Short mmCIF file of C-alpha atoms and ligand atoms in Angstrom, two decimals:
data_model
loop_
_atom_site.label_atom_id
_atom_site.label_comp_id
_atom_site.label_asym_id
_atom_site.label_seq_id
_atom_site.Cartn_x
_atom_site.Cartn_y
_atom_site.Cartn_z
CA MET A 1 -8.13 15.38 -22.12
CA PRO A 2 -8.36 14.49 -18.30
CA TYR A 3 -10.39 11.73 -17.05
CA ASN A 4 -13.71 12.99 -14.70
CA LYS A 5 -14.26 10.85 -11.73
CA ALA A 6 -17.65 9.69 -11.31
CA GLU A 7 -19.30 10.13 -7.95
CA ILE A 8 -19.75 6.45 -6.81
CA PRO A 9 -21.76 6.53 -3.21
CA SER A 10 -20.05 4.70 -0.44
CA LYS A 11 -22.24 1.13 0.40
CA TYR A 12 -20.32 -0.16 3.26
CA PHE A 13 -17.96 2.51 5.03
CA GLN A 14 -20.34 4.36 7.48
CA ASN A 15 -21.37 1.23 9.17
CA PHE A 16 -17.95 -0.64 9.01
CA PHE A 17 -16.42 2.71 10.74
CA ASN A 18 -19.11 2.78 13.49
CA SER A 19 -17.83 -0.75 14.28
CA LEU A 20 -14.23 0.13 14.80
CA PRO A 21 -12.82 0.65 18.51
CA SER A 22 -11.24 3.78 19.52
CA LEU A 23 -7.33 4.25 18.51
CA ASN A 24 -6.41 6.33 21.12
CA GLY A 25 -3.06 6.07 22.43
CA LYS A 26 -2.30 4.56 18.85
CA THR A 27 0.66 5.94 16.53
CA ILE A 28 -0.12 5.24 12.74
CA ALA A 29 1.94 5.77 9.68
CA ILE A 30 0.69 5.69 6.36
CA THR A 31 2.17 6.24 2.79
CA GLY A 32 0.36 8.07 0.08
CA THR A 33 -2.41 9.94 1.85
CA THR A 34 -2.93 12.67 -0.37
CA SER A 35 -5.97 11.05 -2.16
CA GLY A 36 -7.76 7.74 -2.43
CA THR A 37 -7.61 4.71 0.32
CA GLY A 38 -4.71 6.50 2.12
CA PHE A 39 -6.65 9.78 2.59
CA VAL A 40 -9.61 7.90 4.03
CA ALA A 41 -7.63 5.63 6.14
CA ALA A 42 -5.85 8.75 7.56
CA LYS A 43 -8.87 10.43 8.13
CA ALA A 44 -10.65 7.35 9.94
CA CYS A 45 -7.51 6.73 12.14
CA LEU A 46 -7.58 10.50 13.01
CA LYS A 47 -11.44 10.40 13.72
CA LEU A 48 -10.76 7.05 16.10
CA GLY A 49 -8.22 9.34 17.98
CA ALA A 50 -4.67 7.96 16.67
CA ARG A 51 -1.88 10.41 15.96
CA VAL A 52 -1.44 9.74 12.39
CA LEU A 53 2.07 10.07 10.42
CA LEU A 54 1.27 11.02 6.75
CA LEU A 55 4.16 9.85 4.72
CA ASN A 56 4.07 11.96 1.33
CA ARG A 57 6.01 12.91 -1.16
CA PRO A 58 6.38 17.11 -0.95
CA SER A 59 3.45 18.56 -3.40
CA SER A 60 0.55 21.08 -3.56
CA ARG A 61 -1.56 18.09 -2.99
CA SER A 62 0.12 16.77 -0.37
CA GLN A 63 0.09 20.28 1.41
CA LYS A 64 -3.73 20.39 0.77
CA SER A 65 -4.34 17.24 1.97
CA LEU A 66 -2.62 18.09 5.20
CA GLU A 67 -4.51 21.08 5.78
CA VAL A 68 -8.17 19.52 5.17
CA LEU A 69 -7.03 16.46 7.74
CA LYS A 70 -5.67 19.28 10.25
CA THR A 71 -8.71 21.31 10.18
CA GLU A 72 -11.01 18.23 10.39
CA ASN A 73 -9.25 16.97 13.37
CA SER A 74 -8.27 19.50 15.70
CA ASN A 75 -7.76 17.48 18.59
CA THR A 76 -5.43 14.79 17.10
CA GLU A 77 -2.06 14.78 15.91
CA VAL A 78 -1.58 14.79 12.26
CA LEU A 79 2.05 14.76 11.31
CA PRO A 80 3.73 15.05 7.88
CA VAL A 81 6.81 13.61 7.13
CA ASP A 82 8.54 13.83 3.41
CA CYS A 83 8.98 10.49 1.78
CA ASP A 84 9.30 10.16 -2.14
CA LEU A 85 9.09 6.31 -2.64
CA GLN A 86 11.17 6.71 -5.91
CA SER A 87 14.02 7.68 -3.78
CA PHE A 88 15.93 5.41 -1.25
CA ASN A 89 17.35 8.56 0.20
CA SER A 90 14.15 10.17 0.74
CA VAL A 91 12.77 7.09 2.43
CA ARG A 92 15.87 6.76 4.33
CA SER A 93 15.66 10.39 5.48
CA ALA A 94 11.63 9.75 6.16
CA ALA A 95 12.86 6.89 8.55
CA LYS A 96 14.96 9.32 10.49
CA GLU A 97 12.17 11.68 11.07
CA ILE A 98 9.79 8.79 12.07
CA TYR A 99 12.52 7.59 14.82
CA GLU A 100 12.23 11.27 16.23
CA LEU A 101 8.58 11.37 16.02
CA CYS A 102 7.89 8.18 17.92
CA PRO A 103 10.14 7.78 21.18
CA ASN A 104 7.27 5.20 22.44
CA GLY A 105 7.32 3.29 19.01
CA LEU A 106 5.05 2.86 16.16
CA ASP A 107 1.78 0.87 16.22
CA VAL A 108 1.07 0.30 12.73
CA ILE A 109 3.07 0.90 9.33
CA CYS A 110 0.59 0.66 6.38
CA ASN A 111 2.33 0.44 3.11
CA ASN A 112 -0.28 1.95 0.96
CA ALA A 113 0.75 4.33 -1.80
CA GLY A 114 1.13 3.23 -5.10
CA VAL A 115 1.56 3.82 -8.86
CA MET A 116 0.02 2.07 -12.02
CA ALA A 117 1.06 1.48 -15.57
CA LEU A 118 3.57 4.07 -15.83
CA LYS A 119 6.05 3.91 -18.71
CA ASP A 120 8.90 2.03 -18.38
CA VAL A 121 11.46 4.39 -16.49
CA PRO A 122 14.09 4.10 -14.03
CA THR A 123 14.42 5.72 -10.71
CA GLU A 124 17.55 7.44 -9.57
CA ASP A 125 18.23 4.16 -7.87
CA GLY A 126 17.87 2.24 -11.10
CA PHE A 127 14.67 0.31 -10.53
CA ASP A 128 11.22 0.23 -12.09
CA ILE A 129 9.68 3.17 -11.04
CA GLN A 130 6.57 1.03 -10.34
CA MET A 131 8.50 -1.49 -8.34
CA GLN A 132 10.32 0.80 -6.28
CA THR A 133 7.43 2.99 -5.60
CA ASN A 134 5.11 0.21 -4.77
CA HIS A 135 7.34 -2.38 -3.02
CA LEU A 136 10.87 -1.61 -2.80
CA SER A 137 10.89 1.50 -0.90
CA HIS A 138 8.04 0.03 1.24
CA PHE A 139 10.33 -2.85 1.97
CA LEU A 140 13.45 -0.43 2.87
CA LEU A 141 11.04 1.95 5.03
CA THR A 142 9.65 -1.37 6.71
CA LYS A 143 12.86 -2.40 7.52
CA LEU A 144 14.03 0.85 8.86
CA ILE A 145 11.56 1.32 11.19
CA PHE A 146 11.26 -2.28 12.50
CA ASP A 147 12.59 -1.26 15.64
CA LEU A 148 9.70 1.01 16.36
CA LEU A 149 7.15 -1.74 15.71
CA LYS A 150 9.06 -3.87 17.94
CA LYS A 151 8.79 -1.42 20.54
CA ALA A 152 5.09 -0.81 20.19
CA ALA A 153 4.65 -4.63 20.63
CA SER A 154 6.50 -5.27 23.46
CA THR A 155 4.76 -2.14 25.43
CA ARG A 156 1.31 -2.29 23.97
CA GLY A 157 0.89 -5.88 23.04
CA GLU A 158 1.04 -5.82 19.21
CA SER A 159 1.78 -3.66 16.13
CA ARG A 160 1.12 -4.20 12.65
CA ILE A 161 2.45 -4.16 9.17
CA VAL A 162 0.07 -3.37 6.48
CA ASN A 163 0.54 -3.79 2.89
CA HIS A 164 -1.85 -2.66 -0.26
CA SER A 165 -2.14 -5.38 -3.00
CA SER A 166 -4.58 -5.44 -5.96
CA ILE A 167 -6.57 -8.03 -7.92
CA ALA A 168 -3.85 -7.24 -10.39
CA ARG A 169 -1.69 -9.60 -8.69
CA LYS A 170 -3.74 -12.39 -10.48
CA GLN A 171 -2.62 -10.46 -14.07
CA VAL A 172 1.06 -12.46 -13.30
CA LYS A 173 1.54 -16.25 -13.02
CA ASN A 174 4.75 -15.97 -10.99
CA LEU A 175 7.10 -13.18 -9.52
CA GLU A 176 9.81 -12.88 -11.42
CA ALA A 177 13.37 -11.87 -10.46
CA SER A 178 14.03 -9.39 -13.29
CA TYR A 179 11.70 -7.00 -12.16
CA LEU A 180 13.24 -6.60 -8.56
CA MET A 181 16.62 -6.06 -9.92
CA LYS A 182 18.38 -3.01 -11.57
CA ASN A 183 16.57 -3.02 -14.88
CA GLY A 184 14.65 0.12 -14.90
CA GLY A 185 13.69 1.20 -18.22
CA ASN A 186 14.29 -2.42 -19.96
CA LEU A 187 11.39 -4.32 -18.37
CA GLY A 188 9.44 -4.80 -21.90
CA GLY A 189 8.43 -0.94 -22.86
CA ASP A 190 5.32 1.13 -22.70
CA GLY A 191 2.37 -1.58 -23.87
CA SER A 192 -0.70 -0.56 -22.31
CA SER A 193 -3.19 -3.31 -22.93
CA MET A 194 -4.56 -4.41 -19.54
CA PHE A 195 -5.93 -7.69 -20.84
CA PHE A 196 -3.35 -8.56 -23.80
CA GLY A 197 0.24 -8.50 -21.74
CA GLY A 198 0.88 -4.80 -21.91
CA ALA A 199 4.24 -4.35 -20.46
CA ARG A 200 3.18 -1.32 -18.23
CA TRP A 201 0.50 -3.78 -16.69
CA VAL A 202 2.76 -6.70 -16.56
CA ARG A 203 5.08 -4.51 -14.30
CA TYR A 204 2.19 -3.38 -12.09
CA GLY A 205 1.02 -6.89 -11.64
CA GLN A 206 4.59 -7.71 -10.59
CA THR A 207 4.78 -5.00 -7.85
CA LYS A 208 1.12 -5.98 -6.55
CA LEU A 209 2.27 -9.82 -6.22
CA ALA A 210 5.07 -8.44 -4.29
CA ASN A 211 3.45 -6.75 -1.94
CA ALA A 212 1.32 -9.83 -0.91
CA ALA A 213 4.69 -11.90 -1.10
CA PHE A 214 6.34 -9.34 1.02
CA THR A 215 3.30 -9.94 3.43
CA ALA A 216 3.82 -13.77 3.22
CA CYS A 217 7.72 -13.38 4.26
CA LEU A 218 6.97 -11.23 6.97
CA HIS A 219 4.07 -13.20 8.13
CA ASN A 220 6.24 -16.63 7.98
CA LYS A 221 9.48 -15.23 9.70
CA LEU A 222 7.25 -13.48 12.60
CA ILE A 223 5.58 -16.56 13.59
CA SER A 224 8.78 -18.19 13.80
CA LYS A 225 9.88 -15.71 16.31
CA ASN A 226 6.89 -15.86 18.26
CA SER A 227 6.45 -11.87 17.69
CA ARG A 228 3.71 -9.95 18.42
CA ILE A 229 4.01 -7.80 15.14
CA LYS A 230 1.21 -8.66 12.66
CA ALA A 231 1.70 -8.99 8.78
CA LEU A 232 -1.24 -8.14 6.98
CA VAL A 233 -2.28 -7.56 3.28
CA ALA A 234 -5.38 -5.76 1.82
CA HIS A 235 -6.92 -5.31 -1.77
CA PRO A 236 -9.56 -2.51 -2.42
CA GLY A 237 -11.22 -3.95 -5.54
CA LEU A 238 -11.92 -1.55 -8.19
CA SER A 239 -12.07 1.68 -6.31
CA GLU A 240 -12.71 5.39 -7.51
CA THR A 241 -9.49 7.32 -6.25
CA GLU A 242 -7.11 9.22 -8.17
CA LEU A 243 -5.16 6.31 -9.50
CA GLN A 244 -7.52 6.40 -12.50
CA SER A 245 -7.02 9.99 -13.50
CA THR A 246 -3.12 9.39 -13.14
CA THR A 247 -3.04 6.48 -15.01
CA VAL A 248 -5.13 8.20 -18.08
CA ARG A 249 -2.99 11.09 -17.91
CA TYR A 250 0.39 9.12 -18.10
CA GLY A 251 -0.90 6.79 -20.96
CA GLY A 252 -1.71 3.74 -18.97
CA MET A 253 -5.35 3.29 -19.86
CA GLY A 254 -7.73 5.52 -22.24
CA LYS A 255 -10.16 7.91 -21.00
CA TRP A 256 -13.32 6.02 -22.53
CA PHE A 257 -12.26 2.58 -21.28
CA THR A 258 -11.83 3.90 -17.57
CA GLY A 259 -15.19 5.54 -17.66
CA GLN A 260 -16.76 2.49 -18.75
CA LEU A 261 -14.88 0.49 -16.39
CA MET A 262 -15.65 2.40 -13.24
CA LYS A 263 -19.09 1.95 -13.76
CA ILE A 264 -18.98 -1.12 -12.01
CA GLY A 265 -16.24 0.16 -9.15
CA GLN A 266 -16.88 1.42 -5.68
CA SER A 267 -16.05 4.46 -3.96
CA ALA A 268 -12.58 5.32 -2.44
CA GLU A 269 -14.33 4.85 1.09
CA ASP A 270 -15.39 1.35 0.27
CA GLY A 271 -11.91 0.61 -1.25
CA ALA A 272 -10.27 1.47 1.97
CA LEU A 273 -12.07 -1.17 4.22
CA GLY A 274 -9.66 -3.59 3.45
CA ILE A 275 -6.63 -1.66 4.90
CA LEU A 276 -8.79 -0.45 7.69
CA ASN A 277 -9.65 -3.93 8.84
CA CYS A 278 -6.07 -4.46 8.66
CA ILE A 279 -4.93 -1.25 10.61
CA ALA A 280 -7.90 -1.13 12.90
CA SER A 281 -10.21 -4.21 13.36
CA PRO A 282 -9.69 -5.81 16.61
CA ASN A 283 -8.32 -9.46 17.18
CA VAL A 284 -6.98 -9.57 13.64
CA GLU A 285 -4.78 -12.71 12.97
CA SER A 286 -1.26 -12.13 11.56
CA GLY A 287 -1.15 -13.42 7.68
CA LYS A 288 -4.72 -12.30 6.80
CA PHE A 289 -5.76 -10.67 3.48
CA PHE A 290 -8.63 -8.34 3.33
CA GLY A 291 -10.67 -7.63 0.50
CA PRO A 292 -13.79 -7.78 -1.49
CA GLY A 293 -13.16 -11.54 -2.66
CA MET A 294 -9.99 -13.25 -3.82
CA GLY A 295 -10.88 -13.82 -7.53
CA GLY A 296 -9.70 -11.75 -10.10
CA MET A 297 -11.12 -8.88 -12.46
CA PHE A 298 -14.56 -8.88 -12.31
CA THR A 299 -15.03 -11.45 -9.31
CA ALA A 300 -13.39 -9.43 -6.56
CA ILE A 301 -14.62 -5.68 -7.65
CA LYS A 302 -16.80 -4.66 -4.79
CA GLY A 303 -18.19 -5.48 -1.47
CA PRO A 304 -17.29 -6.04 2.07
CA ALA A 305 -13.92 -6.22 3.03
CA LEU A 306 -13.59 -9.83 4.52
CA GLY A 307 -10.29 -11.62 5.84
CA TYR A 308 -9.02 -14.86 3.87
CA SER A 309 -5.81 -16.80 4.07
CA LEU A 310 -2.78 -16.08 1.77
CA GLU A 311 -2.78 -17.65 -1.24
CA PRO A 312 0.10 -20.39 -2.56
CA SER A 313 0.88 -18.52 -5.71
CA TYR A 314 3.22 -16.49 -3.54
CA ASP A 315 2.94 -17.82 -0.22
CA ASN A 316 5.50 -20.53 -1.20
CA PRO A 317 9.08 -20.99 -0.22
CA LYS A 318 10.45 -20.31 -3.63
CA THR A 319 8.61 -17.18 -4.08
CA ARG A 320 9.43 -15.93 -0.34
CA ASP A 321 13.28 -16.35 -0.74
CA LEU A 322 13.26 -15.09 -4.30
CA LEU A 323 11.36 -11.71 -2.89
CA TRP A 324 13.37 -11.57 0.34
CA ASN A 325 16.77 -11.89 -1.04
CA LEU A 326 16.01 -9.88 -4.19
CA SER A 327 14.66 -6.94 -2.22
CA CYS A 328 17.72 -7.10 0.46
CA GLU A 329 20.10 -6.90 -2.34
CA ALA A 330 17.98 -3.85 -4.10
CA ILE A 331 18.02 -1.80 -0.81
CA GLY A 332 21.79 -2.93 -0.13
CA GLU A 333 21.28 -4.01 3.55
CA GLU A 334 20.10 -7.41 5.20
CA PHE A 335 16.73 -7.31 6.86
CA ILE A 336 16.77 -9.39 9.89
CA ILE A 337 13.62 -10.26 11.95
N1 NAP V 1 -8.10 2.40 -6.80
C1 NAP V 1 -8.04 1.16 -7.11
O1 NAP V 1 -8.98 0.42 -8.05
C2 NAP V 1 -7.11 0.23 -6.79
C3 NAP V 1 -7.22 -1.00 -7.05
C4 NAP V 1 -6.14 -2.18 -6.40
C5 NAP V 1 -5.20 -1.54 -5.83
N2 NAP V 1 -4.87 -0.10 -5.31
C6 NAP V 1 -3.89 0.03 -4.72
O2 NAP V 1 -4.19 1.17 -3.67
C7 NAP V 1 -3.09 1.89 -2.95
C8 NAP V 1 -3.84 3.35 -2.87
O3 NAP V 1 -4.12 3.75 -4.26
P1 NAP V 1 -5.32 4.70 -4.93
O4 NAP V 1 -6.40 3.71 -5.35
O5 NAP V 1 -5.74 5.15 -2.91
O6 NAP V 1 -4.59 5.85 -5.59
P2 NAP V 1 -4.26 7.27 -5.39
O7 NAP V 1 -5.72 8.10 -5.08
O8 NAP V 1 -3.85 7.75 -6.82
O9 NAP V 1 -3.24 7.53 -4.13
C9 NAP V 1 -2.03 6.66 -4.32
C10 NAP V 1 -1.04 7.48 -3.40
O10 NAP V 1 0.07 7.33 -3.68
C11 NAP V 1 0.85 8.46 -3.33
N3 NAP V 1 2.14 7.98 -4.10
C12 NAP V 1 2.54 7.87 -5.67
N4 NAP V 1 3.78 7.90 -5.95
C13 NAP V 1 4.37 8.37 -4.69
C14 NAP V 1 5.71 8.60 -4.31
N5 NAP V 1 6.66 8.39 -5.30
N6 NAP V 1 6.13 8.85 -3.23
C15 NAP V 1 5.12 8.68 -2.19
N7 NAP V 1 3.73 8.71 -2.11
C16 NAP V 1 3.30 8.41 -3.55
C17 NAP V 1 0.00 9.35 -4.21
O11 NAP V 1 0.73 10.49 -3.79
P3 NAP V 1 0.74 11.96 -4.85
O12 NAP V 1 -0.09 13.09 -4.72
O13 NAP V 1 2.43 12.15 -4.40
O14 NAP V 1 1.01 11.20 -6.44
C18 NAP V 1 -1.05 9.07 -3.80
O15 NAP V 1 -1.15 9.71 -2.06
C19 NAP V 1 -2.06 1.71 -4.35
O16 NAP V 1 -0.88 0.77 -3.72
C20 NAP V 1 -2.67 1.02 -5.30
O17 NAP V 1 -1.77 0.13 -6.21
C21 NAP V 1 -5.77 0.51 -6.25
#
């Protein structure tokens, strides 16, 4: 039986949206815009006047969301780019297309797309399906389009890399090498206990810790080069999107438990405040983490997204080196900042 979403009204979105400046003249790429926070962010950026590239895997969902965004925003450019984050080949093709679409550079790449608590299966490249979708493919994408970010920063003063993490980063203690290596299908099996170390959730936690650690790596490298590219990260608290529906469908959470849990959640619009702050708020400093609090489960679930410092659990030399070296090894390329 499918999980039926609750209707949670937005509390903070409209006032926050009204406070954002025009994004006229900016080009913004967002992964995973078929639903949830990515859809909200794409819609908001279009309304604020940006050209928006929608990076999605081909499906009836991507087609439908493209049509909705196009119909609602006839004055701005909405550009679909096929990008399946389960495949490095697909990411490479997407990056080529982005170069063709952005001769004047790219102002923001928002690495938003994600999957949660899927079974222990490998991608075609041999990595964990969650780690490749949520982190490794975003690492490759960011590396491949980095010159476009440099171009926008040099001609328009700044550009931004935005990653999307989660409270689940706190469900694991340390980033572990095995999850970033070609071990897909051999990472603990299909245990689905969210609070008692179910392997699906440990893998998800590792991916979301990787999103935050990637931001810490980028921030440290970019400031050491006096770059005008900013590295930022957000989390959406507990936000009612399609993520719960797909997680229930693929056996990562029970339907009843999900229904109870979401009673304390917030809307997809309010959940998008973190990434929207990172994408669009003026005067944001590199190395900030936006979200409704920085605690774990039950303490950072909802509310307005505020800016916090990166945390020492991943912003430390050992974790940064591990993340960077193994991610470069996984994509088979150096990423030189
Ligand atoms: N909702 C929450 O409470 C919550 C909490 C913490 C963190 N997050 C994070 O927020 C981000 C957005 O998730 P959401 O909550 O908005 O969920 P969502 O509604 O399920 O959106 C996820 C998006 O990712 C896309 N995606 C999944 N696999 C993909 C692939 N292989 N290639 C390209 N796109 C792919 C989905 O596209 P398809 O239609 O093709 O599947 C969809 O557009 C994720 O990174 C998630 O980890 C969410």
